[in-house]
mmCIF file of C-alpha atoms in Angstrom:
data_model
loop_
_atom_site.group_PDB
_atom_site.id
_atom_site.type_symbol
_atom_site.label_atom_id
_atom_site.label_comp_id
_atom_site.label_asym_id
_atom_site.label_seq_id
_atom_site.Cartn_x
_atom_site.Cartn_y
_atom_site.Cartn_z
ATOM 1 C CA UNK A 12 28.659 -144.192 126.589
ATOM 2 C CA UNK A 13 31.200 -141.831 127.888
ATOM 3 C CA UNK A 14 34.015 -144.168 128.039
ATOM 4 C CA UNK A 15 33.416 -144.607 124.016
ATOM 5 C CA UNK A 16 32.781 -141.148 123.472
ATOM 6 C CA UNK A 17 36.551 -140.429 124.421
ATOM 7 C CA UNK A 18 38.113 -143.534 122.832
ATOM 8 C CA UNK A 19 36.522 -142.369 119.564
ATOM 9 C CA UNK A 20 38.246 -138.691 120.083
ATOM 10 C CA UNK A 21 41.189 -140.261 121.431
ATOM 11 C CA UNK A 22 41.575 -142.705 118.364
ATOM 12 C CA UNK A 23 40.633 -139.595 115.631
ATOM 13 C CA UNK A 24 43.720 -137.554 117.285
ATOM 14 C CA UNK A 25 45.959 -140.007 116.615
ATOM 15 C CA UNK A 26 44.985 -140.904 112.782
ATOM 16 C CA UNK A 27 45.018 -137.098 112.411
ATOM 17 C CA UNK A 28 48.655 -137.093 113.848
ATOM 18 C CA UNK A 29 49.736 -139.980 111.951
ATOM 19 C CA UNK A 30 48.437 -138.808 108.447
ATOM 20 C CA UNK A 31 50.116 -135.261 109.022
ATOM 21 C CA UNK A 32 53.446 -137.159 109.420
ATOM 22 C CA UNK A 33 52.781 -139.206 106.591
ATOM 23 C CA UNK A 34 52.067 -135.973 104.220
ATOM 24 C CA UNK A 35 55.519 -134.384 105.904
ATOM 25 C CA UNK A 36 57.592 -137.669 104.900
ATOM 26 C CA UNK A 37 56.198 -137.770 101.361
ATOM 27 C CA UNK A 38 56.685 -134.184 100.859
ATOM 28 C CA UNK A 39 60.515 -134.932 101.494
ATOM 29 C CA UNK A 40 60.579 -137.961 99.173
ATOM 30 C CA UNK A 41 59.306 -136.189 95.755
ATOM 31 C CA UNK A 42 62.178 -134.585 93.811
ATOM 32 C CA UNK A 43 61.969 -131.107 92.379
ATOM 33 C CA UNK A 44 62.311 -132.848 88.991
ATOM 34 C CA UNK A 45 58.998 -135.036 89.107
ATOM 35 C CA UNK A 46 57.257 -132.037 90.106
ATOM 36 C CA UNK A 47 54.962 -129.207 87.956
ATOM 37 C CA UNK A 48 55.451 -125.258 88.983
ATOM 38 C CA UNK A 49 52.024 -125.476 90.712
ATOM 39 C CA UNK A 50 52.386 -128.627 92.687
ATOM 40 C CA UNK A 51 55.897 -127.113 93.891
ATOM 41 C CA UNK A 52 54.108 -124.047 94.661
ATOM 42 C CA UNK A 53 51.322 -125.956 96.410
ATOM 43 C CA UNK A 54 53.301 -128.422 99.109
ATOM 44 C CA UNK A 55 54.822 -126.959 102.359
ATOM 45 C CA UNK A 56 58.229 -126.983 102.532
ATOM 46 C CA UNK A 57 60.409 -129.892 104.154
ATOM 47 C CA UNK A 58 60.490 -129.648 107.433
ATOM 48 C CA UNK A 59 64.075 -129.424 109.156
ATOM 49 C CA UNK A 60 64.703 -130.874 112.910
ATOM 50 C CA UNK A 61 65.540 -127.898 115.132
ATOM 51 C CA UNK A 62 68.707 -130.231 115.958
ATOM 52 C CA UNK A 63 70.045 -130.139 112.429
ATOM 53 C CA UNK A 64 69.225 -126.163 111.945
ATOM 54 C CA UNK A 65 72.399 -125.248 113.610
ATOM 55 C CA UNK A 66 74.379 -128.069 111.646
ATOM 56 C CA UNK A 67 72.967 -126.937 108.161
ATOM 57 C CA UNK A 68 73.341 -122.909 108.989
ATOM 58 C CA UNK A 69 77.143 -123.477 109.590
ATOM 59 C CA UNK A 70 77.451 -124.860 106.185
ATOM 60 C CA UNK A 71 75.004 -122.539 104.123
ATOM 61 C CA UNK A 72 77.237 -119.638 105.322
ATOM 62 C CA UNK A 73 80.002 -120.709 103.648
ATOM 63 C CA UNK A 74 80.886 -119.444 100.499
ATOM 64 C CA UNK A 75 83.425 -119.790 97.760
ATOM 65 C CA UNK A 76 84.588 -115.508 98.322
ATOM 66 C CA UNK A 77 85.529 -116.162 101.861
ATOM 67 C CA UNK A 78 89.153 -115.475 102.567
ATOM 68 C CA UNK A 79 92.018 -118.535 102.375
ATOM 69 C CA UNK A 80 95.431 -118.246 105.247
ATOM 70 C CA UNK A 81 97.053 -115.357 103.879
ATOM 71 C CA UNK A 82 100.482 -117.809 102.660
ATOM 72 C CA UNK A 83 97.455 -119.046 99.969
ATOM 73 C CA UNK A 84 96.300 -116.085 98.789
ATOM 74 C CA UNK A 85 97.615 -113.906 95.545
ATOM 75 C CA UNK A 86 99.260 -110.616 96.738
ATOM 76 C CA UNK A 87 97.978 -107.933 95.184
ATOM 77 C CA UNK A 88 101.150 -107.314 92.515
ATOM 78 C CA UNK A 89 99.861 -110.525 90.954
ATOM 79 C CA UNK A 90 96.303 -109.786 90.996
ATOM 80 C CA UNK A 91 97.533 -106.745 88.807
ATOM 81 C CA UNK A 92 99.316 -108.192 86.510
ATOM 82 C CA UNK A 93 96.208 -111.016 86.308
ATOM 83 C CA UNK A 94 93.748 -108.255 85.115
ATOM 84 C CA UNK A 95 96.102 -107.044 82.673
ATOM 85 C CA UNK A 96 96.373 -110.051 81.204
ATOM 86 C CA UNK A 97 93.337 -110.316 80.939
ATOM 87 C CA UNK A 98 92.755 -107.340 79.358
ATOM 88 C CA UNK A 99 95.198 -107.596 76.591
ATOM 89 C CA UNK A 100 93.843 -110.870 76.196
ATOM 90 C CA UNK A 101 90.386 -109.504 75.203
ATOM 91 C CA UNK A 102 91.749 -107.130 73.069
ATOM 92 C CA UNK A 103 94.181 -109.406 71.014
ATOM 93 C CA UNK A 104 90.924 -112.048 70.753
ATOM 94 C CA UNK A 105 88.383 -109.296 69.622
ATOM 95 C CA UNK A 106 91.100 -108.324 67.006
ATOM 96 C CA UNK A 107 91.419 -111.425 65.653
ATOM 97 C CA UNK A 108 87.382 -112.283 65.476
ATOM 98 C CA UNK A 109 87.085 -108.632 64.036
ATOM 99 C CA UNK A 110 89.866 -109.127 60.788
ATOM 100 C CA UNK A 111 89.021 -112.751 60.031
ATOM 101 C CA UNK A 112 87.410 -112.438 57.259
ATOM 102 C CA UNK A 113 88.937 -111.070 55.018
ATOM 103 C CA UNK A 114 92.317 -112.051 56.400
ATOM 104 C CA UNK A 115 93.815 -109.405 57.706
ATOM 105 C CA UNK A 116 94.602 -110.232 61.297
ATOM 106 C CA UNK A 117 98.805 -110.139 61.011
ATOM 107 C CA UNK A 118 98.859 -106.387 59.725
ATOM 108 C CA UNK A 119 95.974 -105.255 61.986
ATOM 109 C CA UNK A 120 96.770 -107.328 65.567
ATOM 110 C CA UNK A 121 100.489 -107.486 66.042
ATOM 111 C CA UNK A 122 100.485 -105.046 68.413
ATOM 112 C CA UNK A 123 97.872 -106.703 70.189
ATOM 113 C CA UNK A 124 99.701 -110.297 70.014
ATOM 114 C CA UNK A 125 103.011 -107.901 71.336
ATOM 115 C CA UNK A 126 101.376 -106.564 74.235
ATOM 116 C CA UNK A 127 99.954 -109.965 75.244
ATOM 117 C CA UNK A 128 103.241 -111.867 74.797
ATOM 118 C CA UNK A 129 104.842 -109.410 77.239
ATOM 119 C CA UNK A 130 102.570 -110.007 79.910
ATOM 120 C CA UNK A 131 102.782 -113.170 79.357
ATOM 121 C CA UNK A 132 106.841 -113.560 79.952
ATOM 122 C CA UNK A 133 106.338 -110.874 82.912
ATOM 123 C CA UNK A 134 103.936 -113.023 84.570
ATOM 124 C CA UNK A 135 106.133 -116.200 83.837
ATOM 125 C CA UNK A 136 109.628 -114.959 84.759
ATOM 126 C CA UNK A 137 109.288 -112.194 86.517
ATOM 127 C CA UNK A 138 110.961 -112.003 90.002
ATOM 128 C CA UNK A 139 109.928 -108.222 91.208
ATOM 129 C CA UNK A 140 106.939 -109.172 93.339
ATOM 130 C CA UNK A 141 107.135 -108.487 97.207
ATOM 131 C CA UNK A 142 109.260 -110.451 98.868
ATOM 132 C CA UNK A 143 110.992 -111.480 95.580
ATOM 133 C CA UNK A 144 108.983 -114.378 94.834
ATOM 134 C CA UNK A 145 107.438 -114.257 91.245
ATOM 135 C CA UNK A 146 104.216 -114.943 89.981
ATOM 136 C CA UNK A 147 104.445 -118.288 88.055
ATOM 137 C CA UNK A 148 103.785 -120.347 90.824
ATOM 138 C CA UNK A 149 100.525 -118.661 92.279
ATOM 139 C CA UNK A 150 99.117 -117.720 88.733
ATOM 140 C CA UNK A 151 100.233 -120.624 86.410
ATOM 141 C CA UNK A 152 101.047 -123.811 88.091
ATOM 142 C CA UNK A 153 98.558 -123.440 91.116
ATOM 143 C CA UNK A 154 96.070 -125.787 89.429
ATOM 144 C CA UNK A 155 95.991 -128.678 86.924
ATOM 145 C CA UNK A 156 93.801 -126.888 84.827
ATOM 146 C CA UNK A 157 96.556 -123.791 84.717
ATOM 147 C CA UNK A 158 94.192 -121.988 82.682
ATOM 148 C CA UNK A 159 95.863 -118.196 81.814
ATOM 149 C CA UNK A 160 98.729 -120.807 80.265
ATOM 150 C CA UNK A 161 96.100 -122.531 77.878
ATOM 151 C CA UNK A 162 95.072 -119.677 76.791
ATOM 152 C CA UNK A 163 97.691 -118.068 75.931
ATOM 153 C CA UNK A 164 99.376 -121.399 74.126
ATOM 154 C CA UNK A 165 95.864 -121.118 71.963
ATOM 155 C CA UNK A 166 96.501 -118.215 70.459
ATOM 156 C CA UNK A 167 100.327 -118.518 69.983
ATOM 157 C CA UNK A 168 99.548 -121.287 68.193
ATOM 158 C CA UNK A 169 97.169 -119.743 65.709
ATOM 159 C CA UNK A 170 99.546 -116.334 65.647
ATOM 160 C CA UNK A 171 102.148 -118.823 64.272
ATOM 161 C CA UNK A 172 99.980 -121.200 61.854
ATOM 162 C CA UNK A 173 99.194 -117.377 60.262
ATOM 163 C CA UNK A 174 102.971 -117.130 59.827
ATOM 164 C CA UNK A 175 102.124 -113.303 60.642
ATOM 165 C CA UNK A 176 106.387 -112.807 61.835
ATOM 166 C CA UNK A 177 107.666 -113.489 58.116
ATOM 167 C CA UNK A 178 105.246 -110.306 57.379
ATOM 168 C CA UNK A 179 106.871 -107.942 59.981
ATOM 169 C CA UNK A 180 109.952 -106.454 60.367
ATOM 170 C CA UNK A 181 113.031 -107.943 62.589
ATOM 171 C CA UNK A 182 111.419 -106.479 65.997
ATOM 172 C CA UNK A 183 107.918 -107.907 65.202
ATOM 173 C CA UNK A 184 106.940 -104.359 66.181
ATOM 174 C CA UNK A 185 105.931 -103.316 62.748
ATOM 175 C CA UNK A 186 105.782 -104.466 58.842
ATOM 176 C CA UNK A 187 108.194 -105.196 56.313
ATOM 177 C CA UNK A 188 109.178 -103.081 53.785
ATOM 178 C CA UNK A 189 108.622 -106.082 51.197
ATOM 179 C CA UNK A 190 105.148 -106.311 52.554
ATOM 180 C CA UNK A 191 104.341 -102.970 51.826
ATOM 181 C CA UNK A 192 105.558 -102.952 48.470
ATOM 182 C CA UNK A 193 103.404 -105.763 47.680
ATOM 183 C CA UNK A 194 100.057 -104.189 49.681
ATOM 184 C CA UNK A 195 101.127 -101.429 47.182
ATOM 185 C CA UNK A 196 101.378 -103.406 44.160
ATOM 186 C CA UNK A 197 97.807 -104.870 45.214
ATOM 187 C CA UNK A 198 96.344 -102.021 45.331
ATOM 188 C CA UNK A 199 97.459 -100.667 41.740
ATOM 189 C CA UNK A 200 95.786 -103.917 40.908
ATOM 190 C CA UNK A 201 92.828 -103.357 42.193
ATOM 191 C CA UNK A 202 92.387 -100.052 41.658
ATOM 192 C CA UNK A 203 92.768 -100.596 37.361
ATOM 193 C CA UNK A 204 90.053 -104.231 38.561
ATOM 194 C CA UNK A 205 87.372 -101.145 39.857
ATOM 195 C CA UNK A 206 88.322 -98.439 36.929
ATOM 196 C CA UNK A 207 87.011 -101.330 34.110
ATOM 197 C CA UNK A 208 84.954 -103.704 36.110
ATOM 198 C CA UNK A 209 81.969 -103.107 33.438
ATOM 199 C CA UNK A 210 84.314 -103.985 30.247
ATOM 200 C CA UNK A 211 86.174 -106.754 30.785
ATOM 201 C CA UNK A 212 87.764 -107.166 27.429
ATOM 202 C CA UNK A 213 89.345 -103.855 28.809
ATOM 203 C CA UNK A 214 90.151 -104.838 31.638
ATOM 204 C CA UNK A 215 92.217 -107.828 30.924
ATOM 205 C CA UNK A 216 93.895 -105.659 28.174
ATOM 206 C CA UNK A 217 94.406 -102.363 30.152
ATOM 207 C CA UNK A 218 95.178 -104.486 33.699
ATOM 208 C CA UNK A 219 97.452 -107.282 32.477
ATOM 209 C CA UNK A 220 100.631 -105.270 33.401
ATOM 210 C CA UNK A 221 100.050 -104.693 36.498
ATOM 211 C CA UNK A 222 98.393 -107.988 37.689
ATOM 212 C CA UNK A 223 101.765 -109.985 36.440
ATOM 213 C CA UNK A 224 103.579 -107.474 38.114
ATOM 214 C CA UNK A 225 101.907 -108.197 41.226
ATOM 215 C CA UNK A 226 102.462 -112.030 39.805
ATOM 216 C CA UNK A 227 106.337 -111.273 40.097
ATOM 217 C CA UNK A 228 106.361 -109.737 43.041
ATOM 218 C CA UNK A 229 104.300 -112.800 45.024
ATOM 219 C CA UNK A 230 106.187 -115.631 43.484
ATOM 220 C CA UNK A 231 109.763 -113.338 44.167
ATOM 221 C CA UNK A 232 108.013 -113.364 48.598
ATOM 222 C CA UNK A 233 107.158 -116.694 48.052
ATOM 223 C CA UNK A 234 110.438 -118.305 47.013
ATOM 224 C CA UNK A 235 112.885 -116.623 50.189
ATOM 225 C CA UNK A 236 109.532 -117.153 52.548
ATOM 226 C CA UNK A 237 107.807 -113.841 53.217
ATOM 227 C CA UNK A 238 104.382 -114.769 53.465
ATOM 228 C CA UNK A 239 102.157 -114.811 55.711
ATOM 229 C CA UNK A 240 98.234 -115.522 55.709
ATOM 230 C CA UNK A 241 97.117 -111.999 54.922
ATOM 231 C CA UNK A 242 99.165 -111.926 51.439
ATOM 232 C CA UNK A 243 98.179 -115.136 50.822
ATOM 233 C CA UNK A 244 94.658 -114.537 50.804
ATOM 234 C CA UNK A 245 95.049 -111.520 49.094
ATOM 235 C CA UNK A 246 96.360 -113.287 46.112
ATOM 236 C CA UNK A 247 94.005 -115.915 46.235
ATOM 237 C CA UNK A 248 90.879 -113.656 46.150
ATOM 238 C CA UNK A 249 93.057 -111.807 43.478
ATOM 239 C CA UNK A 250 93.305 -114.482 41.343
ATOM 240 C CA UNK A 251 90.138 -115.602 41.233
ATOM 241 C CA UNK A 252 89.130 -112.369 40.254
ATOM 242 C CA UNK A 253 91.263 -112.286 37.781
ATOM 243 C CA UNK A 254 90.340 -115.753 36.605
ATOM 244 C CA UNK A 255 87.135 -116.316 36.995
ATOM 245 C CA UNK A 256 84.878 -112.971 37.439
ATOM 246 C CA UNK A 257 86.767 -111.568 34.540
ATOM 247 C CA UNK A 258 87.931 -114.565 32.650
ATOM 248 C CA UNK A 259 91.287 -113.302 31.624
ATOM 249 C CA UNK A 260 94.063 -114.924 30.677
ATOM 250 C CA UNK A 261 97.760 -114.312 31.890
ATOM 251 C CA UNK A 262 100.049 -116.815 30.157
ATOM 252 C CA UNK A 263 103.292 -117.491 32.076
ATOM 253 C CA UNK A 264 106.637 -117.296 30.355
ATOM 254 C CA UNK A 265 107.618 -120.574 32.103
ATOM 255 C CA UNK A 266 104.816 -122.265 29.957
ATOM 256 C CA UNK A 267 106.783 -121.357 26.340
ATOM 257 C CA UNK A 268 109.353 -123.979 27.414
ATOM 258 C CA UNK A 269 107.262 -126.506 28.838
ATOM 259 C CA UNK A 270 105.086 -125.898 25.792
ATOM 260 C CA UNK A 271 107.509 -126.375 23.459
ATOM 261 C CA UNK A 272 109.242 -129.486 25.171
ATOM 262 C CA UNK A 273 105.920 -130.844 25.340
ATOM 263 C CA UNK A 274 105.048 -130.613 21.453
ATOM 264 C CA UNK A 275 108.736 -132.064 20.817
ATOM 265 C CA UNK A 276 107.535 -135.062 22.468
ATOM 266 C CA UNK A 277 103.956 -135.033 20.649
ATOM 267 C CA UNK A 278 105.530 -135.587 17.469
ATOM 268 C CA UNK A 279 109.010 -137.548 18.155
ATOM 269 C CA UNK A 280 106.928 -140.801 17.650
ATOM 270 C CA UNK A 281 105.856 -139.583 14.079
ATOM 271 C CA UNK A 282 109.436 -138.311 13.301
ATOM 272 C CA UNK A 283 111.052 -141.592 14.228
ATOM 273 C CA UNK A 284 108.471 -143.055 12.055
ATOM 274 C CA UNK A 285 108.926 -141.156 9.304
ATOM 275 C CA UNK A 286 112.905 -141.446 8.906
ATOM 276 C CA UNK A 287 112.446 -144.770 9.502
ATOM 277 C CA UNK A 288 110.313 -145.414 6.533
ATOM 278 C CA UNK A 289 112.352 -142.789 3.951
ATOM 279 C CA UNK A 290 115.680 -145.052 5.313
ATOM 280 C CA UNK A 291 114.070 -148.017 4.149
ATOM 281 C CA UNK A 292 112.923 -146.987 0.828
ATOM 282 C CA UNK A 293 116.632 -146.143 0.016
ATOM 283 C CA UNK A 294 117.570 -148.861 0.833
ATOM 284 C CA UNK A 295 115.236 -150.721 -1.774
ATOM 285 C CA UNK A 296 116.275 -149.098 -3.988
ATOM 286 C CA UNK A 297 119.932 -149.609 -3.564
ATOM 287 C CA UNK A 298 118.852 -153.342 -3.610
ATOM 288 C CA UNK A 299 117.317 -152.888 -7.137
ATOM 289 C CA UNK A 300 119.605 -151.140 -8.955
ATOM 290 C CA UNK A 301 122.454 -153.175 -9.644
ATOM 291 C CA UNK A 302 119.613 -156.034 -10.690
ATOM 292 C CA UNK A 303 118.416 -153.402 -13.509
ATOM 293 C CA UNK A 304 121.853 -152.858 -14.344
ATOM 294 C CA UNK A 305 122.325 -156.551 -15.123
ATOM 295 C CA UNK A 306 119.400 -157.475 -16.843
ATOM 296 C CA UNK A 307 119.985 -154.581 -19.083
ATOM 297 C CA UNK A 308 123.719 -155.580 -20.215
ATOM 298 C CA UNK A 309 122.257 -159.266 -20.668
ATOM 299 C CA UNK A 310 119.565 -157.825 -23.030
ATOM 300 C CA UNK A 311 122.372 -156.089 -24.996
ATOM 301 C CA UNK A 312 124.585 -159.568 -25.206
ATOM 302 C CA UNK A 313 121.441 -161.142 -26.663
ATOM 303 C CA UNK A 314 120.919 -158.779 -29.081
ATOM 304 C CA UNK A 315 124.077 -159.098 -30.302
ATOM 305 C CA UNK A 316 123.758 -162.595 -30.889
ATOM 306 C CA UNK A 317 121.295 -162.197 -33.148
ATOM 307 C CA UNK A 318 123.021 -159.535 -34.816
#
């Protein structure tokens, strides 16, 4: 009776044993995925060998801010000039976002796109770095991603879709003087568009001299190629002011000849018709004439006869 009494204990401690290992081993197989936020909360946490704990530690200490050899690292002239960069590079982007709409990004952020460009071409050629070795290498070509050139070939590219340099004056450091005469111009426009706003027969009367000024003065920058995106949406919102909030009319004086040409060709086809017809009918009656002039002398012969 004793002998069973301890088999039965004996055999209990071992299902015990072998059902905690069993819980342990399917607490390790269930991802974090196929689990709730209470059932997480509820199972024990994987259980590590003490042999592996060392192995593991090692590893979890690690992290990307530890120090490379110091031949890898960037000194600290071009860890400068990165934070500049990046710097201006905020402030050109925030000017840009801040003037989109409406366009007015090449007479507000040039000196943004400047200042930018600069650090750009010092961090690209430059050779003054200790130990005369420049930045290029460590900041732009270190990686395949080469990310501060991206970014910077981004924005050059919209800078010169904008076409904001035919806007600014030969330095790029400020604008043109044919710029401002046409921001001027604009504004007379708009000033006379806000004085009779509420009476547009008015307004197209009273405004017409200036608006085809400002007509003159666009198509004059347009033909030698002095606009950029910020006079060109001027105009544009302009015009359809002009058009079709006011409905006013602004007839060209390049349209008289095209008119004119144009109404020439209208009625050519009736003109040729028309000669053509008044040419024949002389001509008929060049035909009959001499045949009335002959039956009329034969009349007289007969008449004679008889007389």
């Amino acid at each position: 009776m004793e002998l069973l009494t301890r088999f039965t204990f004996v055999s209990a401690c071992l299902f015990a044993e072998w059902a905690v290992t069993f819980i342990a081993v399917a607490n390790c197989s269930i991802s974090p995925s196929e689990m709730n936020g209470d059932s997480a909360l509820k199972l024990p946490s994987a259980v590590i060998p003490v042999s592996q704990k060392s192995t593991l530690g090692s590893f979890y200490s690690l992290s990307l801010s530890s120090k490379f050899p110091e031949d890898l690292e960037v000194n600290e002239y071009c860890t400068e000039l990165l934070r500049i960069y990046g710097q201006r590079y905020v402030t050109f982007a925030n000017c840009l976002v801040t003037y989109a709409r409406p366009v007015r990004v090449c007479q507000n952020c040039y000196t943004g796109f400047n200042s930018l460009e600069d650090i750009y071409k010092n961090i690209s050629f430059d050779k003054s770095a200790p130990g005369n070795v420049g930045c290029h290498d460590s900041l732009m070509r270190s990686d395949r991603l080469m990310l501060l050139y991206t970014l910077f070939i981004k924005l050059d590219e919209i800078w010169t879709s904008a076409e904001c340099k035919q806007c600014l004056n030969e330095d790029q450091d400020a604008l043109s003087n044919d710029t401002l005469y046409f921001m001027a111009t604009l504004n007379q426009s708009l000033s006379c568009f806000e004085q009779y706003q509420r009476n547009h027969t008015e307004l197209c009367k009273d405004c017409k001299t200036s608006y085809k000024r400002l007509n003159e003065v666009y198509g004059r920058m347009e033909k030698n190629l002095m606009l950029c995106i910020d006079l060109e949406d001027a105009m544009n919102m302009t015009q359809h002011l002009w058009s079709k909030n006011f409905r006013c009319l602004l007839p060209r004086e390049e349209t008289v000849p095209v008119i004119a040409v144009s109404s020439f060709m209208l009625f050519l086809p009736i003109i040729f018709y028309l000669s053509s017809f008044l040419h024949s009918e002389q001509k008929k009656r060049k035909l009959i004439h001499p045949k009335r002039v002959k039956s009329s002398s034969s009349l007289m012969n007969i008449q004679d006869k008889f007389s």
